[in-house]
Coordinates of C-alpha atoms and ligand atoms in Angstrom, one line a residue:
M173 CA 39.7 15.8 16.5
K174 CA 42.2 13.0 15.9
F175 CA 41.6 9.5 14.6
V176 CA 43.2 6.4 16.0
S177 CA 43.6 2.8 14.8
T178 CA 41.3 0.1 16.1
R179 CA 44.4 -1.8 17.0
N180 CA 46.5 1.0 18.7
A181 CA 44.9 4.1 20.2
S182 CA 48.2 5.8 20.8
E183 CA 49.1 6.7 17.2
Q184 CA 46.9 9.7 16.2
V185 CA 46.3 11.1 12.7
T186 CA 44.0 13.9 11.3
A187 CA 41.0 13.1 9.1
S188 CA 42.9 14.0 5.9
E189 CA 45.8 11.7 6.9
A190 CA 43.4 8.9 7.6
I191 CA 41.7 9.5 4.3
L192 CA 44.9 9.4 2.3
Q193 CA 46.2 6.3 4.1
G194 CA 43.1 4.2 4.0
L195 CA 44.3 1.4 6.3
A196 CA 46.3 2.3 9.4
P197 CA 50.0 1.2 9.3
D198 CA 49.3 -1.5 12.0
G199 CA 46.5 -3.0 9.7
G200 CA 43.7 -1.6 11.8
L201 CA 40.9 0.8 10.8
Y202 CA 40.7 4.5 11.7
V203 CA 38.0 5.5 14.2
P204 CA 37.4 8.9 15.8
E205 CA 39.0 9.2 19.3
F206 CA 35.7 10.3 20.6
F207 CA 32.2 11.2 19.2
P208 CA 31.2 14.8 19.3
S209 CA 27.7 15.5 20.6
L210 CA 25.0 16.6 18.1
G211 CA 23.4 18.6 21.0
L212 CA 24.9 21.8 19.6
I213 CA 23.2 21.5 16.2
N214 CA 19.8 23.1 15.8
I215 CA 18.4 20.8 13.2
H216 CA 15.4 22.9 12.6
E217 CA 17.4 25.9 11.4
I218 CA 19.2 23.9 8.8
S219 CA 17.9 24.3 5.3
S220 CA 19.6 21.7 3.1
Y221 CA 21.2 18.3 3.3
P222 CA 24.7 19.6 2.4
E223 CA 24.4 22.2 5.1
L224 CA 23.4 19.5 7.7
A225 CA 26.3 17.3 6.5
F226 CA 28.7 20.3 7.0
E227 CA 27.4 20.9 10.6
I228 CA 27.7 17.2 11.5
L229 CA 31.1 16.7 10.0
T230 CA 32.7 19.9 11.2
P231 CA 34.0 18.6 14.5
F232 CA 35.8 15.8 12.7
F233 CA 37.7 18.3 10.6
E234 CA 38.3 20.9 13.3
D235 CA 42.1 20.9 13.1
D236 CA 42.3 19.5 9.7
I237 CA 43.9 21.0 6.6
L238 CA 40.4 20.6 4.9
K239 CA 38.6 22.5 7.5
N240 CA 37.9 25.5 5.3
D241 CA 36.9 23.4 2.3
L242 CA 34.4 21.2 4.1
A243 CA 31.4 23.3 3.2
E244 CA 32.3 23.2 -0.5
I245 CA 33.1 19.4 -0.3
C246 CA 29.6 18.8 1.1
I247 CA 27.9 20.8 -1.6
D248 CA 29.9 19.1 -4.3
A249 CA 29.4 15.6 -2.9
F250 CA 25.7 15.6 -1.9
N251 CA 24.2 17.1 -5.0
F252 CA 21.2 14.7 -5.2
P253 CA 18.0 14.3 -3.1
V254 CA 17.7 12.0 0.0
P255 CA 13.9 11.2 0.3
L256 CA 12.3 9.5 3.3
V257 CA 9.2 8.0 1.8
K258 CA 6.2 6.4 3.5
L259 CA 5.4 2.8 2.6
H260 CA 2.7 2.6 5.3
D261 CA 1.9 5.0 8.1
K262 CA 5.0 5.0 10.5
Q263 CA 6.8 2.6 8.2
M264 CA 9.2 4.5 6.1
V265 CA 11.9 3.8 3.5
L266 CA 15.0 5.9 3.3
E267 CA 15.9 6.0 -0.4
L268 CA 19.7 6.3 -0.7
F269 CA 19.8 5.6 -4.4
H270 CA 19.4 9.0 -6.0
G271 CA 23.1 9.5 -6.7
P272 CA 24.7 9.1 -10.1
T273 CA 25.1 5.3 -9.9
A274 CA 21.8 4.7 -8.1
A275 CA 23.3 3.0 -5.0
F276 CA 24.1 4.4 -1.5
K277 CA 27.8 4.0 -2.2
D278 CA 27.6 7.3 -4.1
F279 CA 27.5 9.2 -0.7
G280 CA 30.8 7.8 0.5
A281 CA 32.6 7.7 -2.9
R282 CA 31.6 11.3 -3.8
F283 CA 32.7 12.7 -0.5
L284 CA 36.0 10.8 -0.7
A285 CA 36.7 12.0 -4.2
S286 CA 35.9 15.6 -3.5
A287 CA 38.0 15.6 -0.3
M288 CA 41.0 14.0 -2.2
E289 CA 40.8 16.5 -5.0
K290 CA 40.9 19.3 -2.5
L291 CA 43.8 17.7 -0.7
L292 CA 45.8 17.5 -4.0
E293 CA 45.3 21.2 -4.6
K294 CA 47.0 21.9 -1.3
Q295 CA 49.7 19.1 -1.5
P296 CA 50.4 18.3 -5.1
R297 CA 51.5 14.7 -5.7
K298 CA 50.8 11.9 -8.0
L299 CA 47.7 9.9 -6.9
T300 CA 46.4 6.7 -8.4
I301 CA 43.4 5.0 -7.0
L302 CA 43.3 1.2 -7.4
V303 CA 39.9 -0.6 -6.9
A304 CA 38.9 -4.2 -7.4
T305 CA 35.2 -4.5 -7.8
S306 CA 32.6 -7.3 -7.9
G307 CA 29.9 -4.9 -8.9
D308 CA 28.7 -1.7 -7.2
T309 CA 31.8 -0.2 -5.5
G310 CA 33.7 0.2 -8.7
G311 CA 30.9 2.1 -10.4
A312 CA 30.4 4.5 -7.6
V313 CA 34.1 5.2 -7.3
A314 CA 34.6 5.6 -11.1
S315 CA 31.7 8.0 -11.3
A316 CA 32.8 10.0 -8.2
F317 CA 36.4 10.4 -9.5
A318 CA 35.6 11.0 -13.2
G319 CA 37.1 14.3 -14.3
R320 CA 38.8 15.0 -10.9
K321 CA 42.0 16.9 -11.4
G322 CA 45.3 15.1 -10.7
I323 CA 43.8 11.7 -9.8
E324 CA 43.9 8.6 -12.0
V325 CA 41.6 5.6 -11.2
K326 CA 42.2 2.0 -12.3
V327 CA 39.2 -0.2 -11.8
L328 CA 39.5 -4.0 -12.1
F329 CA 36.6 -6.3 -12.7
P330 CA 36.4 -10.0 -13.2
K331 CA 35.6 -11.1 -16.8
G332 CA 32.0 -12.3 -17.3
R333 CA 31.1 -11.9 -13.6
V334 CA 29.5 -8.5 -13.3
S335 CA 26.1 -7.7 -14.7
K336 CA 25.8 -5.9 -18.1
R337 CA 24.7 -2.7 -16.4
Q338 CA 27.3 -2.9 -13.8
Q339 CA 30.0 -3.4 -16.4
Q340 CA 28.7 -0.4 -18.3
Q341 CA 29.0 1.8 -15.1
L342 CA 32.7 0.8 -14.8
T343 CA 33.7 1.2 -18.4
C344 CA 31.8 4.3 -19.7
W345 CA 34.0 7.1 -18.2
G346 CA 37.2 7.5 -20.3
G347 CA 39.6 10.3 -19.3
N348 CA 41.2 9.7 -15.9
I349 CA 39.2 6.4 -15.3
K350 CA 40.8 3.3 -16.7
A351 CA 38.8 0.0 -16.6
Y352 CA 40.5 -3.4 -16.8
E353 CA 38.7 -6.7 -17.5
V354 CA 40.7 -9.3 -15.6
D355 CA 40.8 -12.9 -16.9
G356 CA 40.0 -14.3 -13.5
T357 CA 37.8 -14.1 -10.4
F358 CA 37.1 -11.2 -8.0
D359 CA 39.7 -12.7 -5.7
D360 CA 42.2 -12.5 -8.5
C361 CA 41.4 -8.8 -8.9
Q362 CA 41.8 -8.2 -5.2
K363 CA 45.1 -10.1 -5.2
M364 CA 46.4 -7.9 -8.1
V365 CA 45.6 -4.8 -6.1
K366 CA 47.3 -6.2 -3.0
D367 CA 50.4 -7.2 -5.0
A368 CA 50.6 -3.7 -6.5
F369 CA 50.6 -2.1 -3.0
M370 CA 53.2 -4.6 -1.8
D371 CA 55.5 -3.5 -4.7
T372 CA 56.8 -0.5 -2.8
K373 CA 58.8 1.0 -5.6
L374 CA 55.8 1.0 -8.0
S375 CA 53.4 2.0 -5.2
K376 CA 55.5 5.1 -4.5
E377 CA 56.1 6.0 -8.2
W378 CA 52.3 5.9 -8.9
G379 CA 51.2 7.3 -5.6
L380 CA 48.9 4.3 -5.0
S381 CA 45.9 4.8 -2.7
S382 CA 42.6 2.9 -2.2
A383 CA 39.0 3.9 -2.1
N384 CA 37.5 0.8 -0.5
S385 CA 34.8 0.7 2.1
I386 CA 37.1 0.8 5.0
N387 CA 38.3 4.3 4.1
L388 CA 37.3 6.9 6.7
G389 CA 36.3 9.3 3.9
R390 CA 33.5 6.9 3.0
L391 CA 32.4 6.1 6.5
L392 CA 32.0 9.6 7.9
P393 CA 29.4 10.8 5.3
Q394 CA 27.4 7.6 5.8
S395 CA 26.6 8.7 9.4
V396 CA 24.9 11.9 8.1
Y397 CA 21.8 10.4 6.5
Y398 CA 21.0 8.6 9.8
V399 CA 21.1 11.8 11.7
Y400 CA 19.0 13.5 9.0
A401 CA 16.4 10.7 8.8
S402 CA 16.1 10.2 12.5
Y403 CA 15.5 13.9 13.2
L404 CA 13.0 14.1 10.3
Y405 CA 11.1 11.0 11.7
Q406 CA 11.1 12.3 15.3
G407 CA 9.9 15.7 14.1
A408 CA 6.9 14.0 12.3
Y409 CA 5.9 11.4 14.8
D410 CA 7.5 12.5 18.1
T411 CA 9.2 9.1 18.6
K412 CA 12.6 7.7 17.7
P413 CA 12.8 5.3 14.7
T414 CA 14.5 1.9 14.4
F415 CA 16.6 1.5 11.3
I416 CA 16.8 -1.8 9.4
I417 CA 19.9 -1.8 7.2
P418 CA 20.8 -4.2 4.4
S419 CA 24.4 -5.1 5.3
G420 CA 27.5 -6.8 3.8
N421 CA 30.8 -5.2 4.8
V422 CA 28.9 -3.2 7.5
G423 CA 30.1 0.2 6.3
N424 CA 26.6 1.5 5.9
S425 CA 25.5 0.3 9.3
C426 CA 28.7 1.5 11.0
G427 CA 27.6 4.9 9.9
A428 CA 24.3 4.4 11.8
Y429 CA 26.2 3.4 15.0
W430 CA 28.3 6.5 14.7
A431 CA 25.2 8.6 14.3
F432 CA 23.8 6.9 17.4
S433 CA 27.0 7.5 19.3
M434 CA 26.7 11.2 18.4
G435 CA 23.3 11.3 20.0
A436 CA 21.0 11.1 17.0
P437 CA 17.4 10.1 18.1
I438 CA 17.6 6.4 17.1
E439 CA 15.7 3.7 19.0
R440 CA 17.5 0.7 17.6
I441 CA 19.6 -0.5 14.7
T442 CA 19.0 -3.8 13.1
L443 CA 21.1 -5.4 10.4
A444 CA 19.6 -7.5 7.6
V445 CA 22.0 -9.9 5.9
N446 CA 21.5 -12.4 3.1
A447 CA 22.5 -16.1 3.4
N448 CA 26.0 -14.9 4.6
K449 CA 25.3 -15.3 8.3
T450 CA 28.6 -14.4 10.0
I451 CA 27.0 -11.7 12.2
P452 CA 23.8 -13.6 13.2
D453 CA 26.0 -16.6 14.0
Y454 CA 28.2 -14.5 16.2
L455 CA 25.2 -13.1 18.1
K456 CA 23.9 -16.6 18.6
E457 CA 27.2 -18.4 19.4
G458 CA 29.3 -15.7 20.9
E459 CA 32.3 -16.7 18.8
Y460 CA 33.3 -14.7 15.7
K461 CA 34.0 -16.8 12.7
P462 CA 34.7 -15.1 9.4
R463 CA 34.3 -17.4 6.4
Q464 CA 34.1 -17.6 2.6
S465 CA 31.2 -15.7 1.1
I466 CA 28.4 -17.5 -0.7
A467 CA 26.5 -16.1 -3.8
T468 CA 23.0 -14.7 -3.3
L469 CA 20.5 -12.5 -5.1
A470 CA 21.6 -9.5 -3.0
N471 CA 25.1 -9.8 -4.4
A472 CA 26.5 -6.5 -3.1
M473 CA 26.1 -8.1 0.4
D474 CA 27.9 -11.4 -0.4
V475 CA 30.5 -11.0 2.3
G476 CA 31.6 -13.7 4.7
A477 CA 34.3 -11.6 6.5
P478 CA 32.8 -8.1 6.9
S479 CA 35.7 -5.7 7.0
N480 CA 34.1 -3.0 9.1
M481 CA 33.2 -5.4 12.0
E482 CA 36.5 -4.3 13.5
R483 CA 34.9 -0.9 13.9
L484 CA 31.8 -2.3 15.6
F485 CA 34.0 -4.4 18.0
N486 CA 35.8 -1.2 18.8
L487 CA 32.5 0.4 19.8
Y488 CA 31.1 -2.6 21.7
D489 CA 33.9 -4.7 22.8
D490 CA 32.3 -7.5 24.7
I491 CA 29.6 -9.9 23.5
E492 CA 27.1 -8.8 26.1
T493 CA 27.2 -5.1 25.0
F494 CA 27.4 -6.2 21.4
R495 CA 24.2 -8.2 21.8
K496 CA 22.5 -5.3 23.5
M497 CA 23.3 -2.9 20.7
V498 CA 23.3 -5.0 17.5
S499 CA 20.7 -7.4 16.1
A500 CA 21.1 -9.2 12.8
T501 CA 18.8 -11.4 10.8
S502 CA 19.6 -13.6 7.8
V503 CA 17.2 -13.6 4.8
S504 CA 17.2 -16.4 2.2
D505 CA 17.0 -15.9 -1.5
D506 CA 13.4 -17.3 -1.5
A507 CA 12.4 -14.8 1.1
I508 CA 14.0 -12.0 -1.0
R509 CA 11.9 -13.0 -4.0
E510 CA 8.7 -13.3 -2.0
T511 CA 9.2 -9.9 -0.3
I512 CA 9.8 -8.1 -3.6
R513 CA 6.6 -9.6 -5.0
E514 CA 4.6 -8.9 -1.8
V515 CA 5.6 -5.3 -1.5
Y516 CA 4.8 -4.7 -5.2
E517 CA 1.4 -6.4 -5.0
E518 CA 0.4 -4.5 -1.8
T519 CA 1.7 -1.1 -2.6
G520 CA 3.0 -0.9 -6.2
Y521 CA 6.4 0.1 -4.8
V522 CA 9.4 -1.7 -6.3
I523 CA 12.4 -2.6 -4.2
C524 CA 15.8 -4.1 -5.1
P525 CA 17.0 -7.5 -3.7
H526 CA 19.2 -5.8 -1.0
T527 CA 16.4 -3.6 0.2
A528 CA 14.2 -6.7 0.3
T529 CA 16.3 -8.3 3.0
A530 CA 15.5 -5.3 5.3
E531 CA 11.9 -5.2 4.3
R532 CA 11.6 -8.9 5.1
V533 CA 13.1 -8.3 8.6
R534 CA 10.6 -5.5 9.2
R535 CA 7.6 -7.7 8.1
D536 CA 8.7 -10.3 10.6
L537 CA 8.9 -7.9 13.6
P538 CA 6.2 -8.2 16.2
L539 CA 5.6 -4.5 15.8
Q540 CA 6.3 -2.8 12.5
D541 CA 5.6 0.8 13.3
D542 CA 8.3 3.4 13.9
T543 CA 10.7 1.7 11.5
I544 CA 12.8 3.0 8.7
V545 CA 14.0 0.5 6.1
V546 CA 17.2 1.7 4.4
S547 CA 17.0 1.3 0.6
T548 CA 20.5 0.8 -0.8
A549 CA 20.0 0.6 -4.5
H550 CA 17.5 1.4 -7.2
P551 CA 15.6 -1.7 -8.4
A552 CA 16.4 -0.9 -12.1
K553 CA 20.0 -1.9 -11.3
F554 CA 18.8 -5.5 -10.7
E555 CA 16.2 -5.7 -13.4
A556 CA 17.0 -9.3 -14.2
V557 CA 15.9 -10.4 -10.7
V558 CA 13.1 -7.9 -10.1
E559 CA 11.2 -7.7 -13.4
P560 CA 10.2 -11.4 -13.6
L561 CA 9.0 -11.2 -10.0
I562 CA 6.7 -8.2 -10.5
G563 CA 5.7 -9.1 -14.1
S564 CA 6.5 -5.7 -15.5
S565 CA 9.5 -3.6 -16.4
V566 CA 11.2 -1.2 -14.0
P567 CA 11.7 2.3 -15.5
V568 CA 15.4 3.3 -15.5
P569 CA 16.1 6.6 -13.7
E570 CA 17.4 9.4 -15.9
G571 CA 20.9 9.5 -14.5
L572 CA 21.4 5.8 -14.9
A573 CA 20.0 5.9 -18.4
S574 CA 22.5 8.5 -19.5
L575 CA 25.4 6.3 -18.2
L576 CA 24.0 3.3 -20.0
A577 CA 24.0 5.3 -23.3
K578 CA 27.7 6.2 -23.1
K579 CA 30.5 4.5 -25.1
S580 CA 32.2 1.6 -23.2
E581 CA 36.0 1.2 -23.1
Y582 CA 38.3 -1.2 -21.3
T583 CA 41.6 -3.1 -21.5
S584 CA 41.7 -6.9 -21.2
V585 CA 44.5 -8.2 -18.9
G586 CA 45.6 -11.4 -17.3
C587 CA 46.3 -11.8 -13.6
D588 CA 49.6 -10.0 -13.3
Y589 CA 49.4 -6.6 -11.7
R590 CA 52.3 -5.2 -13.8
E591 CA 50.0 -5.2 -16.8
L592 CA 48.0 -2.4 -15.1
F593 CA 51.0 -0.1 -15.2
A594 CA 52.1 -0.9 -18.8
D595 CA 50.9 2.5 -20.2
Ligands
PLP725 C1 27.5 -2.3 -0.8 C2 26.0 -2.5 -0.8 C3 25.4 -3.0 0.4 C4 26.2 -3.4 1.6 O1 26.7 -2.3 2.3 P1 27.9 -2.5 3.3 O2 28.3 -1.1 3.7 O3 28.9 -3.3 2.6 O4 27.3 -3.2 4.5 C5 24.0 -3.2 0.4 N1 23.3 -2.9 -0.7 C6 23.9 -2.4 -1.9 C7 23.0 -2.1 -3.0 C8 25.2 -2.2 -1.9 O5 25.8 -1.7 -3.1

């Protein structure tokens, strides 16, 4: 299996090459040249999630240098449960927040980190991962790379603009993970990362690489849980489910479309977005207009120019097909609050503000059965929003609690990228 750029299908690379490069040289995103069919997998003979991941991902690594490591990578990466829970009969929630940083980004970050560590064993070189974060991504990447041999990570976060718990998840690792508090905004952090990559001498010397949500190594594992949950659902109810997915950069939902393209039993895929309406507007108007993001309660989805849209356009390249395959609904902050409260009062189940966008979309459907809402984070990560709404405290899961108890350490810097390489 080869991977090609969304902008040029003639230059082909292997999965490992795509993972190490991040972005294609022409600025496009890597996509598989075709989607293998799941038909050959006997889902009922598979006993564990890592084993299923291995079966699904094998065709993508067929002629790759990591081929013989894939099983081990899956066991290492997916070392936490993936429950599909019942909210009402035939109305399920896929809980993707049981990884170490309590958000779905652990799936992609852990797979990427494990794959990169294996690659370095085979092809030793200096590797430094640079990430700018406005919240969740940095924590998942820091956690996934902590203690990995031969890889250093530099995480940049904007001073005073991440929540206390988020900051703790960025700064508690020590060792090969270095956290930098930038005296500026998230955009400043991103600019520093870009500037560092543009400095070709420094970039070479430090072996700079990125771990952001466009990396193929994060995308591929995000298709596995859609295959898993759709087969589980079909096995239980003998129908295909519709997934409703809280979306920002559209990496998570792109995984769902890739699962669909492989033949997973999925009826429909619906994107729930917050007040950042770029995708619903595109569906309505037929013209794609990326824009500045606006701040909402579901802040990990505050994206005005979703970077993985290029992959969806690659799948469905005219507006008619796109409209047939993709639906997207915007949910306001008021509706997020109301939904968190409603679900808690009716069922006692607590959801985070991101998950609430998807649950709102489900509640507004004419028929709510045969749906799976994708839950992207544990509500305890957003306690400042959730607790006042439900009038009680949200217990912190054990893994998260142990991170919160660790010592925090970071370096304060200005906005010049050279300060990151001073040591
Ligand atoms: C990142 C994130 C999202 C959005 O996922 P995308 O892949 O960017 O669409 C949704 N919810 C939570 C909690 C997140 O951390």
